[in-house]
């Protein structure tokens, strides 16, 4: 295949400079490009009808000879009228404004015609039928290529060139061993290319598509696995001995024993997996996907406790300062009463120390915190990404937990590794958490260099948030009424303001205006808070505190409340102009309520909508399952949303999909890739596959860099 990629289409007989240029405009320059220009559909011309058998209104192919051909001038339009016949009878074929048909179909020509039979003034006729001049494709299943009008290349021209290329290519070498092919029921490469371009049965085409889609996914998986191996090659990780100890980590056991509730099964499994990773010398790289409220913080806390038990430092990174502060409070609560060994301390133990490092820490406190970190007196530090800058010395870094950022990817990981190694230190374990799950198939592909754990279970007693799309002002009155009722019960409500183009200052202003409006209209008499991204940090914090304590039981906000804000008393979420938001964003917003055993509501305000936006809001009404919503989002918006632009450039997905329909195929490709790549990123044993991946996904150089 890689040779074909280096062979220009110009080597083909029928491909002179003009055609070559036109093909290039369609993005087809090599023979491989040509062979991977796949038919969009097929025309089944195997069964031909007799002219006499044609039934009015039903389309069919007939093979007939042109008996008479003439041009009929008719009211400004040119009409070409043919009489065609086979042994069973004759009929009229009429073309409007297709004068070239006279040249194409002179009397005596045999051709295939396809169209529905019409009866016009008692005359049987076909109007503007499809025509296939008697050629190699008649009586067969004819491929229909994505012809490009702009470039001036017709489907039949592509078909001709593909025929020639296939004839000349002969057999294709196959990088997938026969054993795997027969196990997975995959046809070989040669069958696949001939089956997709010139199937004898429609089933051939289907099998061919499956094989070629598999190959696309296989290349993607091989690529991802090689990157991972390169990243891990020679990497020294931290062995967290507490995790490896028989009976597991004592601190984790103590942490769990102190909880006022039992773990969910999913939490138990996740903690087991994380601790097992931490016990190994290979650095962990795990993604923890869990719906809003599924209890990810606790999994992080367990990992951090285990890390601290062995005398290592853990970092928890949050996307915003507000969230960092919230995590800091949670971790103080969860970990603050545990003790770690400290030979310098009285009795050899001291309390596990959790610190907070954000941009707004006064200089003096910051210095003090950095000193404690450097001296190894802080076990856990919570902060924003600023924590991982060279100014912060973490002499015994053992674990990094990243919250709400599954894009903490290869580059950051490589940077972290480089930094640690430059200092002669082990590479820490990495746990990435997200409440915006991406479908498993996609995760396995895009984020293939990490392991995925799912928290697919909510703690018991949670009530699903009742979600309603309210279209008219009279329907929407229900939302405001609910807000008033809940506030009267001592609960809280959020009102999320419409998005404003170019956001920032304008959005802040609009939010302030909406607060004023609500204060004198729907929500008159209720103290309303205001939260937006333009507020100085301390005002943000004050607004959240006033809301949490109930002094302002309604918080009018922009999407800054989207991620992670945790006020259990909140029971109503009103999203204005909800059609502007994406599925994931709405689901995140909804996750701000329903955080206790109290019943909760989410109201999506939007006038009647159609199309994709409508599907989105209906999906939110129908389910509160973030994994299901992620699938719907992928179906609606396509692979581009999960494959970032960078990854998309690195894939050659033409037939394969990361959507539900290819879930099984992705898993199979993964298994084969793991088997073929093994522990060898150079693919020494698989030269064919290596060439192909390098050639189609952009060369080996990329593996050596940071991606
Ligand atoms: P998220 O996954 O959204 O980050 P959190 O970790 O913030 O979820 O947990 C949400 C809430 O659920 C917290 O108040 C937490 O104390 C509580 N929680 C976590 N695990 C359990 C459990 N197994 N049973 C009951 N409540 C739990
Ligand atoms: Mg969280």
XYZ file of C-alpha atoms and ligand atoms in Angstrom:
735
model
C 0.000 0.000 0.000
C 2.790 2.367 0.782
C 4.283 1.795 -2.682
C 0.952 2.716 -4.185
C 1.055 5.912 -2.199
C 4.304 6.810 -3.901
C 3.037 5.954 -7.376
C 1.425 8.848 -9.240
C -1.875 8.327 -11.033
C -0.076 9.462 -14.201
C 1.342 5.958 -14.575
C -2.116 4.750 -15.547
C -2.962 4.447 -19.231
C -6.020 6.588 -19.267
C -4.494 9.342 -17.204
C -2.948 12.125 -19.238
C -1.874 15.503 -17.877
C -5.360 17.034 -18.097
C -7.045 14.258 -16.216
C -4.179 14.147 -13.777
C -4.688 17.822 -13.012
C -8.410 17.369 -12.567
C -7.904 14.451 -10.239
C -5.415 16.462 -8.232
C -8.138 19.050 -7.706
C -10.170 16.298 -6.057
C -7.206 15.464 -3.863
C -6.248 12.365 -5.847
C -2.596 12.321 -6.821
C -1.324 8.820 -6.045
C -2.635 5.453 -7.074
C -3.443 4.864 -3.418
C -5.546 8.028 -3.333
C -7.412 6.664 -6.295
C -7.972 3.251 -4.753
C -9.179 4.817 -1.535
C -11.682 6.944 -3.389
C -14.505 4.633 -2.472
C -17.861 4.311 -4.184
C -20.654 6.171 -2.454
C -23.154 3.563 -3.595
C -23.715 0.890 -6.181
C -26.092 0.454 -9.036
C -27.281 -3.062 -9.301
C -27.410 -3.690 -13.038
C -27.221 -7.431 -12.851
C -30.858 -8.131 -13.477
C -32.126 -6.459 -16.586
C -35.800 -6.224 -17.362
C -37.324 -6.787 -20.764
C -38.889 -3.706 -22.294
C -42.263 -5.434 -22.386
C -42.059 -6.259 -18.663
C -41.667 -2.668 -17.497
C -44.388 -1.575 -15.109
C -45.506 2.085 -14.983
C -43.983 3.929 -12.024
C -41.340 1.299 -11.288
C -37.687 1.905 -12.079
C -35.650 -0.799 -13.781
C -32.696 -1.307 -16.086
C -33.282 -2.374 -19.661
C -30.815 -3.144 -22.400
C -31.995 -1.845 -25.724
C -30.824 -0.763 -29.172
C -31.466 2.737 -30.452
C -33.745 2.396 -33.489
C -34.373 6.056 -34.142
C -32.913 9.278 -32.766
C -34.024 12.831 -33.487
C -33.949 16.333 -32.121
C -37.386 17.817 -31.482
C -37.525 21.582 -30.971
C -40.172 22.291 -28.374
C -40.987 25.628 -26.746
C -37.424 26.803 -26.232
C -36.290 23.483 -24.832
C -34.396 20.971 -26.866
C -35.785 17.531 -26.700
C -33.911 14.490 -27.890
C -36.281 11.686 -28.620
C -35.173 8.098 -29.132
C -37.048 5.002 -29.931
C -35.284 2.043 -28.358
C -36.160 -1.619 -28.515
C -35.192 -5.079 -27.425
C -36.605 -8.386 -28.617
C -39.736 -7.904 -26.492
C -40.830 -4.472 -27.582
C -40.040 -0.795 -28.000
C -40.398 2.402 -25.994
C -39.643 6.093 -26.249
C -36.739 7.685 -24.406
C -36.857 11.444 -24.004
C -34.055 13.739 -22.892
C -34.576 17.416 -22.237
C -31.709 19.808 -22.866
C -29.191 17.026 -23.371
C -28.364 17.505 -26.994
C -25.155 15.508 -26.643
C -27.263 12.387 -26.399
C -27.585 12.475 -30.188
C -23.872 12.039 -30.478
C -23.664 9.596 -27.629
C -26.524 7.380 -28.793
C -26.683 7.272 -32.565
C -29.024 4.788 -34.218
C -27.804 1.236 -33.766
C -26.140 1.839 -30.366
C -26.801 -0.671 -27.626
C -27.005 0.786 -24.131
C -28.507 0.325 -20.686
C -31.275 2.690 -19.631
C -32.609 3.145 -16.141
C -35.604 5.024 -14.883
C -39.251 4.703 -13.917
C -41.592 3.898 -16.779
C -44.072 6.628 -17.583
C -47.134 6.388 -19.729
C -47.752 9.640 -21.581
C -50.735 9.915 -23.900
C -50.788 6.164 -24.163
C -47.102 6.053 -25.049
C -44.613 4.152 -22.887
C -41.541 6.243 -22.219
C -38.541 6.982 -19.996
C -37.708 10.640 -19.300
C -34.096 11.659 -18.648
C -33.083 8.101 -17.712
C -29.623 7.154 -16.522
C -27.599 5.769 -19.348
C -24.811 3.260 -19.262
C -23.201 2.703 -22.611
C -22.559 -0.945 -23.129
C -19.205 -1.363 -21.472
C -17.422 -3.494 -18.968
C -19.853 -2.578 -16.249
C -23.085 -3.608 -17.840
C -24.895 -6.491 -16.267
C -22.890 -5.939 -13.087
C -22.975 -4.039 -9.886
C -21.681 -0.661 -10.941
C -19.855 1.538 -8.417
C -20.939 5.163 -8.194
C -18.028 7.369 -7.261
C -18.148 10.786 -5.661
C -17.699 12.529 -8.975
C -16.505 16.081 -8.770
C -18.278 18.459 -11.079
C -16.002 21.298 -10.172
C -12.896 19.372 -11.098
C -14.594 17.864 -14.124
C -14.064 14.223 -13.285
C -17.034 11.944 -13.805
C -17.834 8.818 -11.866
C -17.280 6.610 -14.899
C -13.830 8.097 -15.449
C -12.851 7.215 -11.916
C -14.315 3.758 -12.402
C -12.184 3.225 -15.495
C -8.985 4.312 -13.803
C -9.717 2.206 -10.742
C -10.294 -0.825 -12.972
C -6.918 -0.343 -14.557
C -5.173 0.268 -11.250
C -6.677 -2.893 -9.784
C -5.726 -4.978 -12.807
C -2.180 -3.733 -12.681
C -1.801 -3.904 -8.906
C -2.509 -7.627 -8.864
C -2.333 -8.926 -5.316
C -1.984 -6.664 -2.294
C 0.332 -7.556 0.542
C -1.655 -7.867 3.745
C -0.284 -6.558 7.033
C -2.888 -8.432 9.076
C -1.874 -12.072 9.580
C -4.190 -14.755 8.305
C -4.821 -16.032 11.836
C -6.342 -12.715 12.891
C -8.240 -12.333 9.639
C -9.966 -15.642 9.961
C -10.676 -15.107 13.629
C -12.335 -11.758 12.960
C -13.936 -12.806 9.692
C -12.050 -10.222 7.672
C -11.455 -10.667 3.971
C -7.891 -10.086 2.773
C -6.631 -6.858 1.268
C -6.907 -8.032 -2.306
C -10.488 -9.166 -1.835
C -11.228 -5.953 -0.016
C -10.073 -3.666 -2.803
C -11.715 -5.670 -5.512
C -14.850 -6.153 -3.417
C -15.342 -2.476 -2.806
C -14.667 -1.384 -6.381
C -16.094 -4.245 -8.414
C -18.266 -6.436 -6.249
C -19.906 -9.445 -7.803
C -22.469 -9.554 -5.062
C -23.544 -6.717 -2.791
C -22.254 -8.784 0.095
C -18.732 -8.532 -1.347
C -18.954 -4.778 -1.053
C -20.160 -4.967 2.529
C -17.341 -7.315 3.560
C -14.838 -5.139 1.762
C -16.007 -2.007 3.522
C -15.744 -3.711 6.866
C -12.177 -4.812 6.168
C -11.065 -1.417 4.895
C -12.723 0.356 7.817
C -10.936 -2.040 10.115
C -7.626 -1.113 8.489
C -8.228 2.580 9.106
C -8.921 1.887 12.751
C -5.962 -0.445 13.003
C -3.592 2.236 11.738
C -5.013 4.683 14.240
C -4.588 2.219 17.084
C -1.077 1.286 16.049
C -0.196 4.953 15.936
C -1.578 5.569 19.394
C 0.124 2.508 20.885
C 3.488 3.432 19.418
C 3.255 6.901 20.889
C 2.489 5.398 24.208
C 5.405 2.987 24.060
C 7.786 5.739 23.034
C 6.538 7.826 25.902
C 6.992 4.992 28.335
C 10.243 3.592 27.007
C 12.815 3.703 29.749
C 10.520 5.721 31.961
C 11.016 5.214 35.642
C 7.779 5.591 37.538
C 7.039 5.652 41.220
C 6.205 2.393 42.926
C 3.740 3.378 45.631
C 4.559 0.734 48.136
C 1.400 1.295 50.190
C -0.638 0.255 47.159
C 1.526 -2.815 46.707
C 1.309 -3.825 50.380
C -0.724 -6.920 51.205
C -4.176 -5.745 52.214
C -3.617 -2.472 50.374
C -2.981 0.993 51.668
C -3.708 1.484 55.373
C -4.472 5.180 54.863
C -6.971 4.411 52.126
C -8.657 1.906 54.412
C -8.836 4.501 57.138
C -10.162 7.136 54.745
C -12.922 4.813 53.607
C -13.765 3.696 57.134
C -14.399 7.290 58.148
C -16.900 7.965 55.370
C -20.525 8.373 56.449
C -21.605 6.370 53.394
C -20.633 3.201 51.547
C -18.740 3.358 48.261
C -20.656 2.663 45.095
C -19.579 -0.471 43.278
C -18.132 1.691 40.542
C -16.081 3.686 43.041
C -14.741 0.487 44.543
C -13.683 -0.819 41.157
C -12.124 2.500 40.215
C -10.113 2.748 43.415
C -8.898 -0.832 42.955
C -7.777 -0.096 39.424
C -6.035 3.114 40.360
C -4.194 1.571 43.292
C -3.157 -1.400 41.166
C -1.687 1.012 38.619
C 0.096 2.911 41.358
C 1.725 -0.246 42.648
C 3.445 -0.793 39.291
C 6.765 0.733 38.248
C 5.244 1.936 34.965
C 3.722 5.388 35.385
C -0.055 5.337 35.514
C -1.941 7.223 32.856
C -5.606 6.747 33.558
C -8.732 8.624 32.607
C -11.552 8.520 35.117
C -14.803 9.284 33.364
C -17.734 9.763 35.631
C -20.953 11.615 35.382
C -21.539 14.686 37.446
C -21.995 13.652 41.055
C -20.653 10.132 40.591
C -18.076 10.780 43.303
C -14.790 11.212 41.467
C -13.281 13.369 44.201
C -13.273 10.410 46.533
C -11.336 8.287 44.054
C -8.808 11.098 43.763
C -8.622 11.388 47.535
C -7.901 7.670 47.867
C -5.089 7.894 45.325
C -3.643 10.947 47.081
C -3.810 9.226 50.461
C -1.971 6.210 49.102
C 0.646 8.491 47.576
C 1.162 10.369 50.846
C 1.435 7.166 52.816
C 4.630 6.315 50.959
C 6.081 9.756 51.554
C 5.333 11.080 48.065
C 3.657 14.342 47.173
C 0.434 14.578 45.246
C -0.916 17.425 43.165
C -4.557 18.058 42.285
C -5.042 20.452 39.394
C -8.357 22.193 38.769
C -9.336 24.266 35.743
C -10.337 27.337 37.764
C -9.438 28.901 41.078
C -12.992 28.545 42.364
C -12.801 24.822 41.748
C -9.340 24.577 43.237
C -10.659 26.146 46.429
C -13.597 23.799 46.494
C -11.356 20.769 46.048
C -9.095 22.090 48.754
C -12.011 22.197 51.174
C -13.143 18.685 50.177
C -9.668 17.239 50.569
C -9.154 18.914 53.923
C -12.345 17.245 55.029
C -11.452 13.848 53.575
C -7.730 13.705 54.294
C -7.155 16.216 57.086
C -7.613 13.761 59.914
C -5.276 11.143 58.520
C -1.692 10.864 59.678
C 1.487 10.145 57.785
C 4.909 9.044 58.945
C 7.379 11.797 59.655
C 10.644 10.821 61.355
C 11.159 14.461 62.357
C 7.848 14.702 64.162
C 7.081 13.869 67.757
C 5.996 10.228 67.861
C 7.138 9.785 64.278
C 3.786 10.869 62.803
C 2.136 14.111 61.791
C -1.235 15.044 60.225
C -1.443 14.682 56.467
C -0.947 18.243 55.185
C -3.031 19.667 52.336
C -2.140 23.064 50.818
C -3.745 25.392 48.318
C -1.685 27.236 45.727
C -3.503 29.735 43.557
C -2.524 32.939 41.819
C -4.122 35.110 44.429
C -2.203 33.817 47.404
C -0.414 36.785 49.036
C 3.340 36.745 48.335
C 4.308 35.908 51.911
C 1.974 32.936 52.184
C 3.010 31.762 48.784
C 6.667 31.775 49.747
C 5.893 29.869 52.893
C 3.882 27.290 50.981
C 6.650 26.807 48.431
C 9.144 26.306 51.243
C 6.981 23.685 52.864
C 6.581 21.925 49.541
C 10.280 21.957 48.928
C 10.974 20.665 52.401
C 8.499 17.836 51.818
C 6.201 18.996 54.624
C 3.165 19.248 52.376
C 1.695 15.984 51.145
C -0.985 17.294 48.843
C -1.178 20.586 47.006
C -4.297 21.746 45.195
C -4.146 24.456 42.576
C -4.508 25.506 38.990
C -2.023 24.647 36.275
C 0.417 27.138 37.732
C 1.405 24.423 40.201
C 3.251 22.522 37.530
C 5.602 25.373 36.634
C 9.332 25.174 37.301
C 8.995 27.763 40.086
C 7.309 25.111 42.193
C 9.711 22.519 43.565
C 8.130 19.166 44.193
C 11.051 17.012 45.281
C 8.973 13.890 45.807
C 6.196 14.216 43.270
C 4.381 10.889 43.043
C 0.943 11.610 41.636
C -0.769 14.254 39.541
C -4.566 14.338 39.449
C -6.089 16.566 36.797
C -9.759 17.446 37.190
C -12.120 18.258 34.341
C -9.526 18.274 31.638
C -9.345 15.190 29.534
C -7.299 17.167 27.058
C -4.385 17.022 29.473
C -2.708 15.102 26.778
C 0.449 13.778 25.316
C 2.214 17.131 25.214
C 1.725 18.001 28.869
C 2.586 14.504 29.839
C 5.813 14.580 27.858
C 6.676 17.926 29.400
C 6.124 16.618 32.880
C 8.256 13.599 32.141
C 11.055 15.685 30.656
C 11.080 17.933 33.662
C 11.173 15.131 36.167
C 13.871 13.271 34.304
C 15.999 16.369 33.911
C 15.939 16.623 37.692
C 16.791 12.926 37.981
C 13.380 12.108 39.426
C 10.813 9.428 38.777
C 7.840 10.212 36.553
C 4.667 10.605 38.619
C 1.439 8.726 38.089
C -1.266 10.605 36.274
C -4.999 10.435 36.884
C -7.181 12.576 34.654
C -10.824 13.072 35.656
C -13.694 14.293 33.572
C -17.413 14.713 33.983
C -17.840 15.237 30.260
C -17.459 11.673 29.171
C -16.613 10.866 25.633
C -17.958 7.624 24.243
C -15.822 4.611 24.967
C -15.104 3.910 21.305
C -13.842 7.408 20.831
C -11.890 7.391 24.066
C -10.178 4.192 23.068
C -9.091 5.797 19.841
C -8.385 9.411 20.538
C -7.086 8.908 24.019
C -5.688 5.497 23.223
C -2.534 6.229 25.125
C -4.420 6.098 28.381
C -6.459 3.593 30.267
C -10.110 4.403 30.851
C -12.116 3.795 34.012
C -15.765 4.650 34.117
C -17.809 5.591 37.161
C -21.081 4.523 35.662
C -23.107 4.501 38.849
C -24.430 7.305 41.016
C -24.515 7.116 44.814
C -27.860 5.771 46.002
C -30.700 8.107 46.847
C -30.016 10.603 44.102
C -33.144 11.694 42.332
C -32.845 12.268 38.631
C -33.228 15.936 37.825
C -36.574 16.506 36.161
C -35.833 18.318 32.951
C -38.359 20.315 30.937
C -38.049 22.301 27.774
C -40.381 25.301 28.107
C -41.210 27.049 24.852
C -43.649 29.876 25.426
C -43.742 32.640 28.038
C -46.779 31.023 29.623
C -44.991 27.675 29.846
C -41.897 29.431 31.162
C -43.886 30.967 34.004
C -43.708 27.479 35.532
C -39.933 27.773 35.872
C -40.087 31.083 37.727
C -42.873 29.807 39.921
C -40.729 26.794 40.814
C -37.815 29.061 41.679
C -40.020 31.038 44.057
C -41.419 27.888 45.687
C -38.005 26.313 46.194
C -36.520 29.512 47.574
C -39.438 29.672 50.010
C -38.435 26.171 51.179
C -34.914 27.384 51.881
C -33.409 25.906 48.702
C -31.368 27.608 45.957
C -31.700 28.220 42.247
C -29.378 29.115 39.400
C -30.375 31.196 36.418
C -27.942 30.879 33.517
C -27.978 33.821 31.109
C -27.842 33.591 27.335
C -24.447 33.359 25.680
C -23.249 36.586 24.153
C -21.086 36.634 21.052
C -17.447 37.398 21.903
C -18.343 36.791 25.559
C -16.211 38.522 28.149
C -17.203 42.042 29.072
C -20.374 42.037 26.981
C -21.576 38.823 28.513
C -20.888 40.153 31.993
C -22.904 43.243 31.191
C -25.772 41.203 29.811
C -25.790 39.040 32.922
C -25.922 42.120 35.160
C -28.793 43.496 33.090
C -30.673 40.201 33.303
C -30.288 40.219 37.063
C -31.793 43.742 37.195
C -34.630 42.659 34.963
C -35.453 39.553 37.015
C -35.245 41.576 40.243
C -38.062 43.805 39.087
C -40.079 41.163 37.249
C -40.268 37.370 37.640
C -38.137 37.160 40.772
C -39.037 40.431 42.490
C -38.466 40.352 46.224
C -35.823 37.604 46.189
C -32.171 38.612 46.807
C -30.324 37.797 43.601
C -26.580 37.174 43.388
C -24.458 37.671 40.297
C -21.555 35.571 39.026
C -19.595 36.027 35.830
C -16.054 35.592 34.616
C -15.190 39.286 34.710
C -15.601 39.626 38.458
C -12.389 39.909 40.462
C -11.569 36.649 42.205
C -12.625 37.776 45.674
C -15.994 38.997 44.413
C -16.547 35.671 42.697
C -15.812 33.892 45.901
C -18.071 36.245 47.847
C -20.907 35.675 45.377
C -20.547 31.911 45.687
C -20.360 32.097 49.472
C -23.483 34.272 49.690
C -25.268 31.779 47.478
C -24.051 28.713 49.369
C -25.138 30.261 52.672
C -28.500 31.307 51.275
C -28.110 35.058 51.670
C -28.728 35.324 47.928
C -30.725 32.149 47.247
C -30.774 32.764 43.498
C -27.564 33.082 41.528
C -27.773 34.744 38.141
C -24.718 33.543 36.284
C -22.932 32.969 33.034
C -21.533 29.554 32.226
C -18.797 30.031 34.822
C -20.984 27.836 37.011
C -20.747 25.101 34.441
C -17.958 23.102 35.951
C -17.896 21.611 39.372
C -19.592 24.213 41.563
C -21.051 22.244 44.447
C -23.928 23.677 46.475
C -26.075 20.735 47.606
C -29.053 22.960 48.532
C -29.475 24.026 44.903
C -32.590 22.408 43.446
C -33.511 24.500 40.401
C -31.527 25.327 37.292
C -33.033 27.676 34.742
C -31.131 27.976 31.464
C -32.229 30.887 29.324
C -31.962 30.607 25.566
C -30.957 26.987 26.006
C -30.761 26.296 22.271
C -27.424 28.074 22.175
C -25.709 25.561 24.373
C -24.256 22.200 23.399
C -25.331 18.909 24.930
C -22.277 18.533 27.123
C -22.563 22.071 28.398
C -26.250 21.735 29.261
C -25.579 18.464 30.988
C -22.821 20.093 33.027
C -25.092 22.981 33.954
C -27.799 20.572 34.989
C -25.239 18.810 37.146
C -25.207 21.826 39.469
C -28.563 20.676 40.867
C -29.703 17.278 42.088
C -26.700 17.089 44.395
C -28.674 15.866 47.375
C -31.680 13.672 48.056
C -34.052 16.614 47.398
C -36.069 16.581 44.165
C -34.592 18.931 41.567
C -35.604 20.577 38.308
C -33.846 21.842 35.246
C -35.756 24.167 32.935
C -34.516 24.791 29.433
C -36.044 27.986 28.095
C -36.147 28.148 24.313
C -38.836 28.838 21.757
C -39.842 26.070 19.350
C -36.803 24.764 17.470
C -36.061 22.385 14.660
C -33.231 20.196 13.524
C -30.200 19.410 15.580
C -30.944 21.953 18.297
C -34.316 20.388 18.859
C -32.765 16.922 19.079
C -30.333 18.235 21.666
C -32.962 19.641 23.988
C -35.155 16.583 23.566
C -32.205 14.356 24.464
C -31.659 16.311 27.661
C -35.318 15.984 28.544
C -35.180 12.253 27.888
C -32.094 11.201 29.841
C -29.784 12.261 32.631
C -27.147 9.693 31.692
C -24.006 11.542 30.627
C -22.648 8.534 28.742
C -25.823 8.221 26.705
C -25.748 11.960 25.991
C -22.136 11.720 24.876
C -23.152 9.092 22.329
C -25.953 11.288 21.061
C -23.592 14.236 20.804
C -21.186 12.173 18.750
C -23.988 11.010 16.463
C -25.135 14.587 15.998
C -21.852 16.345 15.584
C -19.566 13.695 14.249
C -16.041 12.576 14.897
C -14.602 16.048 14.529
C -15.756 16.952 18.000
C -13.782 14.237 19.697
C -10.899 14.071 17.301
C -9.277 17.443 17.780
C -7.978 19.078 14.637
C -4.574 17.665 15.379
C -5.762 14.103 15.669
C -8.007 14.449 12.662
C -4.987 15.387 10.598
C -3.394 12.233 11.882
C -6.112 9.874 10.823
C -7.332 8.579 7.517
C -10.877 7.736 8.480
C -12.917 7.425 5.318
C -15.056 4.405 5.997
C -14.626 3.886 9.711
C -16.632 5.702 12.293
C -16.099 6.206 15.973
C -19.839 6.154 16.395
C -21.846 3.341 17.786
C -21.990 1.434 14.527
C -18.282 0.575 14.620
C -17.861 0.023 18.318
C -17.025 -3.655 17.864
C -14.604 -2.929 15.065
C -12.704 -0.397 17.172
C -12.255 -2.930 19.946
C -11.056 -5.529 17.440
C -8.597 -3.107 15.886
C -7.324 -2.321 19.340
C -6.751 -5.999 20.130
C -4.938 -6.637 16.853
C -2.822 -3.509 17.278
C -1.800 -4.575 20.771
C -0.872 -7.998 19.475
C 1.098 -6.749 16.476
C 2.862 -3.854 18.154
C 3.659 -5.747 21.325
C 6.342 -3.933 23.243
C 8.111 -2.750 20.106
C 7.373 0.803 18.991
C 9.637 0.353 15.965
C 7.458 -2.447 14.646
C 10.514 -4.368 13.556
C 8.466 -7.512 13.114
C 5.768 -5.694 11.125
C 7.524 -3.726 8.400
C 4.449 -3.657 6.191
C 2.283 -2.174 8.867
C 4.983 0.256 9.889
C 5.368 1.583 6.346
C 1.655 1.964 6.034
C 1.156 3.835 9.262
C 4.124 6.101 8.594
C 2.944 6.754 5.118
C -0.722 7.355 5.838
C -0.513 8.995 9.222
C 2.456 11.199 8.703
C 5.862 9.729 9.323
C 7.977 8.489 12.172
C 9.292 11.887 13.129
C 6.145 12.541 15.070
C 6.847 9.685 17.446
C 10.041 11.196 18.643
C 8.677 14.633 19.363
C 6.125 15.482 21.968
C 3.171 15.181 19.579
P -18.067 14.486 40.957
O -17.853 13.124 40.389
O -19.108 15.243 40.221
O -16.787 15.244 41.152
P -18.129 14.571 43.784
O -16.876 13.826 44.012
O -18.096 16.046 43.936
O -18.706 14.200 42.366
O -19.260 13.940 44.694
C -20.541 14.481 44.699
C -21.148 14.342 46.065
O -21.443 12.977 46.335
C -20.227 14.785 47.174
O -20.992 15.547 48.072
C -19.745 13.483 47.789
O -19.457 13.623 49.165
C -20.912 12.566 47.591
N -20.558 11.163 47.468
C -19.466 10.641 46.856
N -19.486 9.298 46.907
C -20.603 8.942 47.564
C -21.184 7.687 47.935
N -20.608 6.510 47.622
N -22.360 7.696 48.601
C -22.966 8.868 48.897
N -22.464 10.076 48.586
C -21.297 10.127 47.908
Mg -15.751 16.918 40.582
